[in-house]
Amino acid sequence: MKLAIMQPYFFPYVGYFQLLQAVDTFIFYDDVNFIKKGWINRNNILINNEAFLFSVPCKNASQNKLINEIQINFDINEKNRFLKRIELAYKKAPYFDEFYPLLHDFIMEENSKYISSLAANSVRFISEYLGMQKSFAYSSEIHSDSRGLEKQERLRVIAKKEKADTYINASGGRPLYTKDNFKQDDIKLKFLIGDNIKYHQYDSSFVPWLSIIDILMFNNISQTNNFLHQYSLE
């Protein structure tokens, strides 16, 4: 079984979904410290041919709190503000009429009080839209007993309990995790290296690494799923 463990991000970029595509089980790492100015509650969309940062307002956000302790202010006004930005940015995109109504319904029906659940739900919504059949879990619900362990040790312990034979991490984890550490429990550690994904955005030069929302406005489900397979494991 292939496993990945990652903090929940709100409509993250394509690399997040490549990691999801590469595994059988995906655990949202929601009981670790919140990262201010990270990607948990924000990302970029395309406005006026430039990356524009959107965010979900958080109440008393602090890096001394866990992700699943951070409350959000995502009331009807904030939802409408978010959706209006998406509409203005992408109403002329080729797949706006296909994707936006579903995005609108998801946002309006969301009643999460914490950023952890809102972000995780956004990932699950996209995975369902793309037809990805994955098993999801939350570290706070099934692996809270390992919270006191050092980070690499905790990931290995979780992988062992999940009976994973392969643990896949984003390439940014190379300086933090070693194959030998996981090997002691007969677990293969792999790092996902994503290709440079490029597609047509209006008539401007390409702006990379935007939210998955951008990809789905300019590409259909089949094209997007092709992008999710454009990576290598090392």
Coordinates of N, CA and C in Angstrom, one line a residue:
M1 N 0.8 -1.2 0.0 CA 0.0 0.0 0.0 C 0.9 1.3 0.0
K2 N 0.5 2.2 -0.8 CA 1.3 3.4 -0.9 C 0.6 4.5 -0.1
L3 N 1.3 5.3 0.7 CA 0.8 6.2 1.6 C 1.4 7.6 1.5
A4 N 0.6 8.6 1.6 CA 1.2 10.0 1.7 C 0.5 10.7 2.9
I5 N 1.2 11.6 3.6 CA 0.7 12.3 4.7 C 1.1 13.8 4.4
M6 N 0.1 14.6 4.5 CA 0.3 16.0 4.1 C -0.7 16.9 4.8
Q7 N -0.3 18.1 5.2 CA -1.2 19.1 5.7 C -2.3 19.4 4.7
P8 N -3.5 19.7 5.2 CA -4.6 20.0 4.3 C -4.4 21.5 3.8
Y9 N -4.5 21.6 2.5 CA -4.4 22.9 1.8 C -5.7 23.2 1.1
F10 N -6.1 24.5 1.1 CA -7.3 25.0 0.5 C -7.1 25.1 -1.1
F11 N -7.7 24.3 -1.8 CA -7.5 24.2 -3.3 C -6.1 24.4 -3.7
P12 N -5.2 23.4 -3.4 CA -3.8 23.5 -3.6 C -3.4 23.4 -5.1
Y13 N -2.1 23.5 -5.4 CA -1.6 23.5 -6.7 C -1.5 22.0 -7.2
V14 N -1.2 21.8 -8.5 CA -1.2 20.5 -9.1 C -0.4 19.5 -8.4
G15 N 0.8 19.9 -7.9 CA 1.7 19.0 -7.2 C 1.1 18.2 -6.1
Y16 N 0.2 18.9 -5.4 CA -0.6 18.2 -4.3 C -1.4 17.1 -4.8
F17 N -2.0 17.3 -5.9 CA -2.9 16.2 -6.5 C -2.1 15.2 -7.2
Q18 N -0.9 15.5 -7.6 CA 0.0 14.4 -8.1 C 0.4 13.5 -7.0
L19 N 0.6 14.1 -5.8 CA 0.9 13.2 -4.7 C -0.2 12.3 -4.3
L20 N -1.4 12.9 -4.3 CA -2.6 12.1 -4.1 C -2.8 11.0 -5.1
Q21 N -2.6 11.4 -6.4 CA -2.7 10.4 -7.4 C -1.8 9.2 -7.3
A22 N -0.6 9.5 -6.7 CA 0.5 8.4 -6.6 C 0.2 7.4 -5.5
V23 N -0.8 7.7 -4.6 CA -0.9 6.8 -3.4 C -2.3 6.1 -3.4
D24 N -2.4 5.2 -2.5 CA -3.7 4.5 -2.2 C -4.5 5.2 -1.1
T25 N -3.7 5.6 0.0 CA -4.3 6.2 1.1 C -3.6 7.5 1.4
F26 N -4.4 8.5 1.7 CA -3.9 9.9 1.9 C -4.4 10.4 3.3
I27 N -3.4 10.7 4.2 CA -3.8 11.2 5.5 C -3.5 12.7 5.6
F28 N -4.6 13.4 6.0 CA -4.5 14.8 6.2 C -3.8 15.0 7.6
Y29 N -2.6 15.7 7.5 CA -1.8 15.9 8.7 C -2.3 17.2 9.4
D30 N -3.4 17.0 10.1 CA -4.1 18.2 10.6 C -3.8 18.5 12.1
D31 N -3.0 17.7 12.8 CA -2.7 18.0 14.2 C -1.2 18.4 14.3
V32 N -0.7 19.2 13.4 CA 0.6 19.8 13.5 C 0.4 21.3 13.4
N33 N 1.5 22.0 13.7 CA 1.3 23.5 13.8 C 0.9 24.2 12.5
F34 N 0.1 25.1 12.7 CA -0.4 26.0 11.6 C 0.8 26.8 11.0
I35 N 0.8 27.0 9.7 CA 1.9 27.7 9.1 C 1.3 29.1 8.6
K36 N 1.7 30.2 9.2 CA 1.2 31.5 8.7 C 1.9 31.8 7.4
K37 N 1.2 32.4 6.5 CA 1.8 32.8 5.2 C 2.2 31.5 4.4
G38 N 1.6 30.4 4.8 CA 1.8 29.2 4.0 C 0.7 29.0 3.0
W39 N 0.4 27.7 2.7 CA -0.6 27.4 1.7 C -1.8 26.7 2.3
I40 N -1.9 26.7 3.6 CA -3.1 26.0 4.3 C -4.4 26.7 4.0
N41 N -4.4 28.0 4.1 CA -5.6 28.8 3.9 C -5.6 29.7 2.7
R42 N -4.6 29.5 1.8 CA -4.5 30.5 0.7 C -3.8 29.8 -0.5
N43 N -4.0 30.5 -1.7 CA -3.3 30.0 -2.9 C -3.5 31.1 -4.0
N44 N -3.1 30.8 -5.2 CA -3.1 31.9 -6.2 C -4.0 31.5 -7.4
I45 N -4.7 32.5 -7.9 CA -5.4 32.3 -9.2 C -4.9 33.3 -10.2
L46 N -5.4 33.3 -11.4 CA -4.9 34.2 -12.4 C -5.9 35.4 -12.6
I47 N -5.4 36.6 -12.4 CA -6.1 37.8 -12.6 C -5.2 38.8 -13.3
N48 N -5.8 39.3 -14.4 CA -5.0 40.2 -15.3 C -3.6 39.6 -15.7
N49 N -3.6 38.4 -16.0 CA -2.4 37.6 -16.4 C -1.3 37.6 -15.4
E50 N -1.7 37.7 -14.1 CA -0.7 37.6 -13.0 C -1.3 36.8 -11.9
A51 N -0.4 36.2 -11.1 CA -0.8 35.4 -9.9 C -1.4 36.4 -8.9
F52 N -2.6 36.0 -8.4 CA -3.3 36.8 -7.4 C -3.6 35.9 -6.2
L53 N -3.2 36.4 -5.1 CA -3.3 35.6 -3.9 C -4.7 35.7 -3.2
F54 N -5.4 34.6 -3.1 CA -6.7 34.6 -2.3 C -6.5 33.8 -1.0
S55 N -7.3 34.1 0.0 CA -7.2 33.5 1.3 C -8.5 33.4 2.0
V56 N -8.6 32.4 2.9 CA -9.7 32.2 3.8 C -9.3 32.9 5.1
P57 N -10.1 33.9 5.6 CA -9.7 34.6 6.8 C -9.8 33.6 8.0
C58 N -8.7 33.7 8.8 CA -8.7 32.8 10.0 C -8.7 33.6 11.2
K59 N -9.3 33.1 12.3 CA -9.4 33.8 13.6 C -8.3 33.5 14.5
N60 N -7.6 34.5 14.9 CA -6.5 34.4 15.9 C -5.5 33.3 15.4
A61 N -5.1 33.4 14.1 CA -4.2 32.4 13.6 C -2.8 32.5 14.2
S62 N -2.2 31.4 14.6 CA -0.9 31.4 15.3 C -0.2 30.1 14.9
Q63 N 1.1 30.2 14.8 CA 1.9 29.1 14.5 C 2.1 28.2 15.8
N64 N 1.6 28.8 16.9 CA 1.6 28.0 18.2 C 0.4 27.1 18.3
K65 N -0.5 27.2 17.4 CA -1.8 26.4 17.4 C -1.7 25.3 16.3
L66 N -2.4 24.3 16.6 CA -2.5 23.2 15.6 C -3.4 23.6 14.4
I67 N -3.3 23.0 13.3 CA -4.1 23.4 12.1 C -5.6 23.1 12.5
N68 N -5.9 22.0 13.2 CA -7.3 21.7 13.5 C -7.8 22.6 14.6
E69 N -7.0 23.5 15.1 CA -7.5 24.4 16.2 C -7.8 25.8 15.6
I70 N -7.5 26.0 14.3 CA -7.6 27.4 13.7 C -9.0 27.5 13.2
Q71 N -9.8 28.4 13.8 CA -11.2 28.7 13.3 C -11.1 29.7 12.1
I72 N -12.2 29.6 11.3 CA -12.2 30.5 10.1 C -13.4 31.4 10.2
N73 N -13.3 32.5 9.4 CA -14.5 33.4 9.2 C -14.8 33.2 7.7
F74 N -15.6 32.2 7.4 CA -16.0 32.0 6.0 C -17.5 32.0 5.9
D75 N -18.1 33.2 6.3 CA -19.5 33.4 6.3 C -20.0 33.7 4.9
I76 N -21.2 34.0 4.7 CA -21.8 34.2 3.4 C -21.1 35.3 2.6
N77 N -20.7 36.4 3.3 CA -20.1 37.5 2.7 C -18.7 37.1 2.1
E78 N -18.0 36.3 2.9 CA -16.6 35.9 2.5 C -16.8 34.9 1.3
K79 N -17.8 34.0 1.4 CA -18.0 33.0 0.3 C -18.4 33.8 -1.0
N80 N -19.2 34.8 -0.9 CA -19.6 35.5 -2.1 C -18.4 36.3 -2.6
R81 N -17.5 36.8 -1.7 CA -16.4 37.5 -2.2 C -15.4 36.6 -2.9
F82 N -15.2 35.4 -2.4 CA -14.3 34.4 -3.0 C -14.9 34.0 -4.4
L83 N -16.2 33.7 -4.4 CA -16.8 33.2 -5.7 C -16.8 34.3 -6.7
K84 N -17.0 35.6 -6.3 CA -16.9 36.7 -7.3 C -15.6 36.8 -7.9
R85 N -14.5 36.7 -7.1 CA -13.2 36.7 -7.6 C -12.9 35.6 -8.7
I86 N -13.4 34.4 -8.3 CA -13.3 33.3 -9.3 C -14.0 33.6 -10.6
E87 N -15.2 34.1 -10.4 CA -16.0 34.4 -11.6 C -15.4 35.5 -12.5
L88 N -14.9 36.6 -11.9 CA -14.3 37.6 -12.6 C -13.0 37.2 -13.3
A89 N -12.3 36.3 -12.6 CA -11.0 35.8 -13.2 C -11.2 34.8 -14.3
Y90 N -12.3 34.0 -14.3 CA -12.3 32.9 -15.2 C -13.6 32.8 -16.0
K91 N -14.5 33.8 -16.0 CA -15.7 33.7 -16.7 C -15.6 33.5 -18.2
K92 N -14.4 33.8 -18.8 CA -14.2 33.6 -20.2 C -13.3 32.4 -20.5
A93 N -13.0 31.6 -19.4 CA -12.2 30.4 -19.6 C -13.0 29.3 -20.2
P94 N -12.4 28.4 -21.0 CA -13.2 27.4 -21.7 C -14.0 26.5 -20.9
Y95 N -13.6 26.2 -19.7 CA -14.3 25.2 -18.9 C -15.0 25.8 -17.7
F96 N -15.2 27.1 -17.7 CA -15.9 27.8 -16.6 C -17.3 27.3 -16.4
D97 N -18.1 27.2 -17.5 CA -19.4 26.7 -17.4 C -19.6 25.3 -16.9
E98 N -18.5 24.5 -17.1 CA -18.5 23.1 -16.6 C -18.2 23.0 -15.1
F99 N -17.2 23.8 -14.7 CA -16.6 23.6 -13.4 C -17.2 24.6 -12.3
Y100 N -17.4 25.8 -12.7 CA -17.8 26.8 -11.8 C -19.1 26.5 -11.0
P101 N -20.2 26.0 -11.7 CA -21.4 25.7 -10.9 C -21.2 24.7 -9.8
L102 N -20.3 23.7 -10.0 CA -20.0 22.8 -9.0 C -19.2 23.4 -7.8
L103 N -18.2 24.2 -8.2 CA -17.4 24.9 -7.2 C -18.3 25.8 -6.4
H104 N -19.2 26.5 -7.0 CA -20.2 27.4 -6.3 C -21.0 26.6 -5.3
D105 N -21.5 25.5 -5.7 CA -22.3 24.7 -4.8 C -21.5 24.2 -3.6
F106 N -20.3 23.8 -3.9 CA -19.4 23.3 -2.8 C -19.2 24.4 -1.8
I107 N -18.8 25.6 -2.3 CA -18.5 26.7 -1.4 C -19.8 27.0 -0.6
M108 N -20.9 27.1 -1.2 CA -22.1 27.6 -0.5 C -22.6 26.5 0.5
E109 N -22.3 25.3 0.2 CA -22.8 24.2 1.1 C -21.8 23.9 2.3
E110 N -20.6 24.5 2.2 CA -19.6 24.3 3.2 C -20.0 24.9 4.5
N111 N -19.9 24.2 5.6 CA -20.2 24.8 6.9 C -19.1 24.5 7.9
S112 N -17.9 24.3 7.4 CA -16.8 24.0 8.3 C -16.5 25.2 9.2
K113 N -16.1 24.9 10.4 CA -15.7 26.0 11.4 C -14.2 26.1 11.5
Y114 N -13.5 25.1 11.0 CA -12.0 25.1 11.1 C -11.4 25.0 9.8
I115 N -10.2 25.6 9.6 CA -9.5 25.6 8.3 C -9.1 24.2 7.9
S116 N -8.8 23.3 8.9 CA -8.4 22.0 8.6 C -9.5 21.2 7.8
S117 N -10.7 21.3 8.3 CA -11.8 20.6 7.6 C -12.2 21.2 6.3
L118 N -12.2 22.6 6.2 CA -12.5 23.3 4.9 C -11.5 22.9 3.9
A119 N -10.2 23.0 4.2 CA -9.1 22.7 3.3 C -9.2 21.2 2.8
A120 N -9.3 20.3 3.8 CA -9.4 18.9 3.5 C -10.6 18.6 2.6
N121 N -11.7 19.3 2.9 CA -12.9 19.1 2.0 C -12.7 19.6 0.6
S122 N -12.0 20.6 0.5 CA -11.7 21.2 -0.9 C -10.9 20.2 -1.7
V123 N -10.0 19.5 -1.0 CA -9.2 18.4 -1.7 C -10.1 17.3 -2.1
R124 N -10.9 16.9 -1.2 CA -11.8 15.7 -1.5 C -12.8 16.1 -2.6
F125 N -13.3 17.3 -2.6 CA -14.2 17.7 -3.6 C -13.5 17.6 -5.0
I126 N -12.3 18.1 -5.1 CA -11.6 18.0 -6.4 C -11.3 16.6 -6.8
S127 N -10.9 15.8 -5.8 CA -10.6 14.4 -6.1 C -11.9 13.6 -6.6
E128 N -13.0 14.0 -6.1 CA -14.3 13.4 -6.5 C -14.6 13.9 -7.9
Y129 N -14.4 15.1 -8.2 CA -14.7 15.7 -9.5 C -13.8 15.1 -10.6
L130 N -12.6 14.7 -10.2 CA -11.7 14.1 -11.2 C -11.8 12.6 -11.2
G131 N -12.7 12.0 -10.4 CA -12.9 10.6 -10.4 C -11.8 9.8 -9.7
M132 N -11.1 10.4 -8.8 CA -10.0 9.7 -8.1 C -10.6 8.9 -7.0
Q133 N -10.3 7.7 -6.9 CA -10.9 6.8 -5.8 C -9.7 6.5 -4.8
K134 N -9.7 7.3 -3.8 CA -8.7 7.2 -2.8 C -9.3 7.1 -1.4
S135 N -8.5 6.5 -0.5 CA -8.9 6.4 0.9 C -8.3 7.6 1.7
F136 N -9.2 8.3 2.4 CA -8.7 9.5 3.2 C -8.9 9.2 4.7
A137 N -8.0 9.9 5.4 CA -8.0 9.8 6.9 C -7.4 11.1 7.5
Y138 N -7.5 11.3 8.8 CA -7.0 12.5 9.4 C -6.1 12.0 10.6
S139 N -4.9 12.6 10.7 CA -4.0 12.2 11.7 C -4.6 12.5 13.1
S140 N -5.3 13.5 13.3 CA -5.9 13.9 14.6 C -6.9 12.8 15.1
E141 N -7.5 12.1 14.1 CA -8.5 11.1 14.5 C -8.0 9.7 14.8
I142 N -6.9 9.4 14.1 CA -6.5 8.0 14.2 C -5.0 7.8 14.6
H143 N -4.3 8.9 14.7 CA -2.9 8.8 15.0 C -2.4 9.9 16.0
S144 N -3.4 10.3 16.9 CA -3.0 11.4 17.9 C -2.0 10.9 18.9
D145 N -2.0 9.5 19.1 CA -1.1 9.0 20.1 C 0.4 9.1 19.8
S146 N 0.7 9.5 18.5 CA 2.1 9.6 18.1 C 2.5 11.1 18.0
R147 N 1.7 12.0 18.5 CA 2.0 13.4 18.4 C 3.3 13.9 19.0
G148 N 3.7 13.2 20.1 CA 4.9 13.6 20.8 C 6.2 13.2 20.1
L149 N 6.2 12.4 19.1 CA 7.4 11.9 18.4 C 8.0 13.0 17.5
E150 N 9.3 12.9 17.3 CA 10.0 13.7 16.3 C 9.3 13.5 14.9
K151 N 9.4 14.5 14.0 CA 8.6 14.5 12.8 C 8.8 13.3 11.9
Q152 N 10.1 13.0 11.6 CA 10.3 11.9 10.8 C 9.9 10.6 11.4
E153 N 10.2 10.5 12.7 CA 9.8 9.3 13.5 C 8.3 9.1 13.5
R154 N 7.6 10.2 13.6 CA 6.1 10.1 13.6 C 5.6 9.6 12.3
L155 N 6.1 10.1 11.2 CA 5.6 9.7 9.9 C 5.9 8.2 9.7
R156 N 7.1 7.8 10.1 CA 7.4 6.4 9.9 C 6.5 5.5 10.8
V157 N 6.2 5.9 12.0 CA 5.3 5.1 12.9 C 3.9 5.1 12.3
I158 N 3.4 6.2 11.8 CA 2.1 6.2 11.1 C 2.1 5.3 9.9
A159 N 3.1 5.3 9.1 CA 3.2 4.5 7.9 C 3.2 3.0 8.3
K160 N 3.9 2.7 9.4 CA 3.9 1.3 9.9 C 2.6 0.8 10.3
K161 N 1.9 1.7 11.1 CA 0.5 1.3 11.6 C -0.5 1.2 10.5
E162 N -0.3 2.0 9.4 CA -1.2 1.9 8.3 C -0.8 0.7 7.4
K163 N 0.3 0.0 7.7 CA 0.7 -1.2 6.9 C 1.1 -0.8 5.5
A164 N 1.7 0.4 5.4 CA 2.2 0.9 4.1 C 3.5 0.2 3.8
D165 N 3.7 -0.2 2.5 CA 5.0 -0.7 2.1 C 5.8 0.4 1.4
T166 N 5.1 1.5 1.0 CA 5.8 2.7 0.4 C 5.2 4.0 1.0
Y167 N 6.1 4.9 1.4 CA 5.7 6.2 1.8 C 6.2 7.2 0.8
I168 N 5.3 8.0 0.3 CA 5.7 9.0 -0.8 C 5.5 10.4 -0.2
N169 N 6.6 11.2 -0.4 CA 6.6 12.5 0.1 C 6.9 13.5 -1.0
A170 N 6.5 14.7 -0.9 CA 6.8 15.8 -1.8 C 8.4 16.0 -1.8
S171 N 8.9 16.5 -2.9 CA 10.3 16.6 -3.1 C 11.0 17.5 -2.0
G172 N 10.2 18.4 -1.5 CA 10.7 19.3 -0.5 C 11.1 18.6 0.8
G173 N 10.7 17.3 1.0 CA 11.1 16.6 2.2 C 12.5 15.9 2.1
R174 N 13.2 16.1 1.0 CA 14.5 15.4 0.9 C 15.5 15.8 2.0
P175 N 15.6 17.0 2.4 CA 16.5 17.3 3.5 C 16.1 16.8 4.9
L176 N 14.8 16.5 5.0 CA 14.3 16.1 6.3 C 14.2 14.6 6.6
Y177 N 14.0 13.8 5.5 CA 13.7 12.4 5.7 C 14.7 11.6 5.0
T178 N 15.1 10.4 5.6 CA 16.1 9.5 5.0 C 15.4 8.2 4.7
K179 N 15.9 7.6 3.6 CA 15.4 6.3 3.2 C 15.7 5.2 4.2
D180 N 16.9 5.4 4.9 CA 17.4 4.4 5.9 C 16.5 4.4 7.1
N181 N 15.9 5.5 7.5 CA 15.0 5.6 8.6 C 13.8 4.8 8.4
F182 N 13.2 4.9 7.2 CA 12.0 4.1 6.9 C 12.3 2.7 6.6
K183 N 13.5 2.4 6.1 CA 13.8 1.1 5.7 C 13.9 0.1 6.9
Q184 N 14.1 0.7 8.1 CA 14.1 -0.2 9.3 C 12.8 -0.9 9.6
D185 N 11.7 -0.3 9.1 CA 10.4 -0.9 9.2 C 10.0 -1.5 7.8
D186 N 10.9 -1.7 6.9 CA 10.6 -2.3 5.6 C 9.7 -1.4 4.8
I187 N 9.9 -0.1 4.9 CA 9.0 0.8 4.2 C 9.9 1.6 3.2
K188 N 9.5 1.6 2.0 CA 10.3 2.4 1.0 C 9.9 3.8 1.0
L189 N 10.9 4.7 1.1 CA 10.6 6.1 1.0 C 10.9 6.6 -0.4
K190 N 9.9 7.3 -1.0 CA 10.0 7.8 -2.3 C 9.7 9.3 -2.3
F191 N 10.3 10.0 -3.2 CA 10.1 11.5 -3.3 C 9.4 11.7 -4.7
L192 N 8.4 12.5 -4.7 CA 7.7 12.8 -5.9 C 8.2 14.0 -6.6
I193 N 8.7 13.9 -7.8 CA 9.2 15.0 -8.6 C 8.3 15.3 -9.7
G194 N 7.5 16.4 -9.6 CA 6.6 16.7 -10.6 C 7.2 17.4 -11.9
D195 N 6.6 17.0 -13.0 CA 7.1 17.7 -14.3 C 6.6 19.1 -14.3
N196 N 7.2 19.9 -15.1 CA 6.7 21.3 -15.3 C 5.4 21.3 -16.2
I197 N 4.3 21.4 -15.5 CA 3.0 21.4 -16.2 C 2.8 22.7 -16.9
K198 N 2.4 22.7 -18.1 CA 2.1 23.9 -18.9 C 0.9 23.7 -19.8
Y199 N 0.0 24.7 -19.8 CA -1.2 24.7 -20.6 C -1.6 26.1 -21.0
H200 N -2.6 26.2 -21.9 CA -2.9 27.5 -22.4 C -3.8 28.3 -21.4
Q201 N -3.4 29.5 -21.1 CA -4.2 30.4 -20.3 C -4.5 31.6 -21.1
Y202 N -5.7 31.8 -21.5 CA -6.1 32.9 -22.4 C -5.1 33.1 -23.5
D203 N -4.6 34.3 -23.7 CA -3.6 34.6 -24.7 C -2.3 35.2 -24.2
S204 N -2.1 34.9 -22.9 CA -1.0 35.5 -22.2 C 0.1 34.5 -22.1
S205 N 1.3 34.9 -21.6 CA 2.4 34.0 -21.3 C 1.9 33.2 -20.1
F206 N 2.4 32.0 -20.0 CA 2.0 31.0 -18.9 C 2.4 31.4 -17.5
V207 N 1.5 31.4 -16.6 CA 1.8 31.6 -15.2 C 1.7 30.3 -14.4
P208 N 2.8 29.7 -13.9 CA 2.7 28.4 -13.4 C 2.4 28.4 -11.9
W209 N 2.1 27.2 -11.4 CA 2.0 26.9 -10.0 C 0.8 27.6 -9.3
L210 N -0.3 27.8 -10.0 CA -1.5 28.3 -9.5 C -2.3 27.2 -8.8
S211 N -3.4 27.6 -8.2 CA -4.4 26.7 -7.6 C -4.9 25.7 -8.7
I212 N -5.3 24.5 -8.2 CA -5.9 23.6 -9.1 C -7.1 24.2 -9.8
I213 N -7.7 25.2 -9.2 CA -8.9 25.9 -9.8 C -8.5 26.4 -11.2
D214 N -7.3 26.9 -11.3 CA -6.9 27.5 -12.6 C -6.8 26.4 -13.7
I215 N -6.2 25.3 -13.3 CA -6.1 24.1 -14.3 C -7.5 23.7 -14.7
L216 N -8.4 23.6 -13.8 CA -9.8 23.1 -14.2 C -10.6 24.1 -14.9
M217 N -10.2 25.4 -14.9 CA -10.9 26.3 -15.8 C -10.4 26.3 -17.2
F218 N -9.2 25.8 -17.4 CA -8.6 25.8 -18.8 C -8.5 24.4 -19.4
N219 N -8.8 23.4 -18.6 CA -8.6 22.0 -19.0 C -9.8 21.2 -18.6
N220 N -10.2 20.2 -19.4 CA -11.2 19.3 -19.0 C -10.7 18.2 -18.0
I221 N -11.6 17.3 -17.6 CA -11.2 16.3 -16.6 C -10.1 15.4 -17.1
S222 N -10.3 15.0 -18.3 CA -9.3 14.1 -18.9 C -7.9 14.7 -19.0
Q223 N -7.9 15.9 -19.5 CA -6.6 16.6 -19.6 C -5.9 16.8 -18.2
T224 N -6.8 17.2 -17.3 CA -6.3 17.4 -15.9 C -5.7 16.1 -15.3
N225 N -6.4 15.0 -15.5 CA -5.9 13.7 -15.0 C -4.6 13.4 -15.7
N226 N -4.4 13.7 -16.9 CA -3.1 13.5 -17.6 C -2.0 14.2 -16.9
F227 N -2.3 15.5 -16.5 CA -1.3 16.3 -15.8 C -0.9 15.6 -14.4
L228 N -1.9 15.0 -13.8 CA -1.6 14.4 -12.5 C -0.7 13.2 -12.6
H229 N -0.5 12.6 -13.8 CA 0.4 11.5 -13.9 C 1.8 11.9 -14.4
Q230 N 2.0 13.2 -14.6 CA 3.3 13.7 -15.1 C 4.2 14.0 -13.9
Y231 N 4.8 12.9 -13.4 CA 5.8 13.0 -12.3 C 6.6 11.8 -12.3
S232 N 7.7 11.8 -11.5 CA 8.5 10.6 -11.4 C 8.8 10.4 -9.9
L233 N 9.1 9.2 -9.5 CA 9.4 8.9 -8.1 C 10.8 8.5 -7.9
E234 N 11.5 9.1 -7.0 CA 12.9 8.8 -6.8 C 13.2 8.4 -5.4

